[in-house]
Amino acid sequence: MRLSSLHIFSESDQIAWVGAGGKTSLIFSVAKELFKNKCLITTTTKMASSELSLSDHTLIINNPDDVNIDHLSDITLIYRGLADNEKTKISGYEEGNLIKLSDILY
């Protein structure tokens, strides 16, 4: 069975995944099946830098106001940069910046 056959997401949905373990694999699997033409992925905590390769494009953007939605395509992972003192992790955005991203996208 394919996820698309369930009709549980629409193209304009904003989806938040919570929990411990396995989220990144699930996020990218859903994105590749349902949102492959345009999907923006980010994190509120940290993500292994080895998982950057799961996306079609990556953008390091410190300020969400700098996101140009017209230049987003395919599956794009956006993040702030490497996590402090952890060269194998990338860091995402805090709540205020996530709200800015949401406002830019919708």
mmCIF file of C-alpha atoms in Angstrom:
data_model
loop_
_atom_site.group_PDB
_atom_site.id
_atom_site.type_symbol
_atom_site.label_atom_id
_atom_site.label_comp_id
_atom_site.label_asym_id
_atom_site.label_seq_id
_atom_site.Cartn_x
_atom_site.Cartn_y
_atom_site.Cartn_z
ATOM 1 C CA MET A 1 0.000 0.000 0.000
ATOM 2 C CA ARG A 2 1.235 3.468 -0.860
ATOM 3 C CA LEU A 3 0.750 6.427 1.471
ATOM 4 C CA SER A 4 -0.716 8.432 -1.379
ATOM 5 C CA SER A 5 -3.654 6.025 -1.547
ATOM 6 C CA LEU A 6 -4.710 7.065 1.970
ATOM 7 C CA HIS A 7 -5.261 10.736 1.020
ATOM 8 C CA ILE A 8 -4.249 11.919 4.497
ATOM 9 C CA PHE A 9 -2.090 14.863 3.434
ATOM 10 C CA SER A 10 -2.639 17.694 0.975
ATOM 11 C CA GLU A 11 0.047 19.715 -0.823
ATOM 12 C CA SER A 12 -0.431 22.714 1.477
ATOM 13 C CA ASP A 13 -0.164 20.809 4.765
ATOM 14 C CA GLN A 14 2.406 21.692 7.378
ATOM 15 C CA ILE A 15 3.310 18.536 9.262
ATOM 16 C CA ALA A 16 5.103 18.244 12.601
ATOM 17 C CA TRP A 17 6.659 14.953 13.665
ATOM 18 C CA VAL A 18 7.419 14.302 17.337
ATOM 19 C CA GLY A 19 8.888 11.410 19.258
ATOM 20 C CA ALA A 20 12.150 9.653 19.824
ATOM 21 C CA GLY A 21 13.967 7.766 17.102
ATOM 22 C CA GLY A 22 13.080 7.131 13.481
ATOM 23 C CA LYS A 23 11.559 10.507 12.636
ATOM 24 C CA THR A 24 14.071 11.514 9.987
ATOM 25 C CA SER A 25 13.600 8.324 7.980
ATOM 26 C CA LEU A 26 9.821 8.678 8.193
ATOM 27 C CA ILE A 27 9.888 12.368 7.242
ATOM 28 C CA PHE A 28 11.969 11.787 4.139
ATOM 29 C CA SER A 29 9.965 8.713 3.110
ATOM 30 C CA VAL A 30 6.719 10.685 3.272
ATOM 31 C CA ALA A 31 8.297 13.671 1.527
ATOM 32 C CA LYS A 32 9.627 11.552 -1.342
ATOM 33 C CA GLU A 33 6.299 9.870 -1.923
ATOM 34 C CA LEU A 34 3.861 12.723 -1.354
ATOM 35 C CA PHE A 35 5.681 16.043 -1.653
ATOM 36 C CA LYS A 36 8.549 15.410 -4.075
ATOM 37 C CA ASN A 37 7.862 18.531 -6.177
ATOM 38 C CA LYS A 38 8.199 20.990 -3.291
ATOM 39 C CA CYS A 39 8.835 20.140 0.337
ATOM 40 C CA LEU A 40 10.704 22.118 2.981
ATOM 41 C CA ILE A 41 12.108 20.138 5.908
ATOM 42 C CA THR A 42 13.748 21.511 9.031
ATOM 43 C CA THR A 43 14.289 20.513 12.642
ATOM 44 C CA THR A 44 13.694 22.156 16.004
ATOM 45 C CA THR A 45 16.573 20.289 17.600
ATOM 46 C CA LYS A 46 19.454 18.511 15.898
ATOM 47 C CA MET A 47 19.786 16.098 13.034
ATOM 48 C CA ALA A 48 22.740 13.964 12.006
ATOM 49 C CA SER A 49 24.720 15.730 9.287
ATOM 50 C CA SER A 50 24.958 12.377 7.483
ATOM 51 C CA GLU A 51 21.226 12.728 6.789
ATOM 52 C CA LEU A 52 21.755 15.812 4.623
ATOM 53 C CA SER A 53 22.114 13.440 1.687
ATOM 54 C CA LEU A 54 18.466 12.396 2.042
ATOM 55 C CA SER A 55 17.339 15.740 0.627
ATOM 56 C CA ASP A 56 17.587 16.997 -2.941
ATOM 57 C CA HIS A 57 18.844 20.400 -1.767
ATOM 58 C CA THR A 58 20.176 21.863 1.465
ATOM 59 C CA LEU A 59 20.149 25.486 2.558
ATOM 60 C CA ILE A 60 22.027 26.935 5.494
ATOM 61 C CA ILE A 61 20.038 29.992 6.507
ATOM 62 C CA ASN A 62 20.431 31.730 9.835
ATOM 63 C CA ASN A 63 17.498 34.096 9.370
ATOM 64 C CA PRO A 64 14.235 32.641 8.017
ATOM 65 C CA ASP A 65 13.436 36.047 6.495
ATOM 66 C CA ASP A 66 16.160 35.237 3.945
ATOM 67 C CA VAL A 67 14.208 32.260 2.521
ATOM 68 C CA ASN A 68 13.014 32.884 -1.020
ATOM 69 C CA ILE A 69 10.112 30.511 -1.607
ATOM 70 C CA ASP A 70 10.427 30.948 -5.375
ATOM 71 C CA HIS A 71 13.816 29.210 -5.258
ATOM 72 C CA LEU A 72 12.571 26.151 -3.371
ATOM 73 C CA SER A 73 11.963 22.969 -5.304
ATOM 74 C CA ASP A 74 12.036 19.253 -4.748
ATOM 75 C CA ILE A 75 12.872 18.218 -1.179
ATOM 76 C CA THR A 76 14.861 20.954 0.536
ATOM 77 C CA LEU A 77 16.360 20.680 4.008
ATOM 78 C CA ILE A 78 16.885 24.057 5.655
ATOM 79 C CA TYR A 79 18.936 24.502 8.817
ATOM 80 C CA ARG A 80 21.026 27.042 10.755
ATOM 81 C CA GLY A 81 24.392 25.305 10.519
ATOM 82 C CA LEU A 82 26.462 22.823 12.455
ATOM 83 C CA ALA A 83 25.403 22.350 16.060
ATOM 84 C CA ASP A 84 27.646 23.918 18.673
ATOM 85 C CA ASN A 85 30.490 21.586 19.630
ATOM 86 C CA GLU A 86 29.032 18.751 17.518
ATOM 87 C CA LYS A 87 30.500 18.515 14.040
ATOM 88 C CA THR A 88 28.316 15.520 13.174
ATOM 89 C CA LYS A 89 25.001 17.295 13.850
ATOM 90 C CA ILE A 90 23.128 20.170 12.245
ATOM 91 C CA SER A 91 20.913 22.508 14.232
ATOM 92 C CA GLY A 92 17.459 23.733 13.418
ATOM 93 C CA TYR A 93 15.230 26.594 14.458
ATOM 94 C CA GLU A 94 13.486 27.702 17.597
ATOM 95 C CA GLU A 95 9.750 28.378 17.761
ATOM 96 C CA GLY A 96 9.867 32.040 16.740
ATOM 97 C CA ASN A 97 11.837 31.270 13.596
ATOM 98 C CA LEU A 98 9.579 28.338 12.741
ATOM 99 C CA ILE A 99 6.620 30.698 12.861
ATOM 100 C CA LYS A 100 8.468 33.059 10.506
ATOM 101 C CA LEU A 101 9.136 30.172 8.118
ATOM 102 C CA SER A 102 5.487 29.178 8.226
ATOM 103 C CA ASP A 103 4.399 32.740 7.480
ATOM 104 C CA ILE A 104 6.777 32.916 4.502
ATOM 105 C CA LEU A 105 5.540 29.623 3.086
ATOM 106 C CA TYR A 106 1.830 30.241 3.545
#
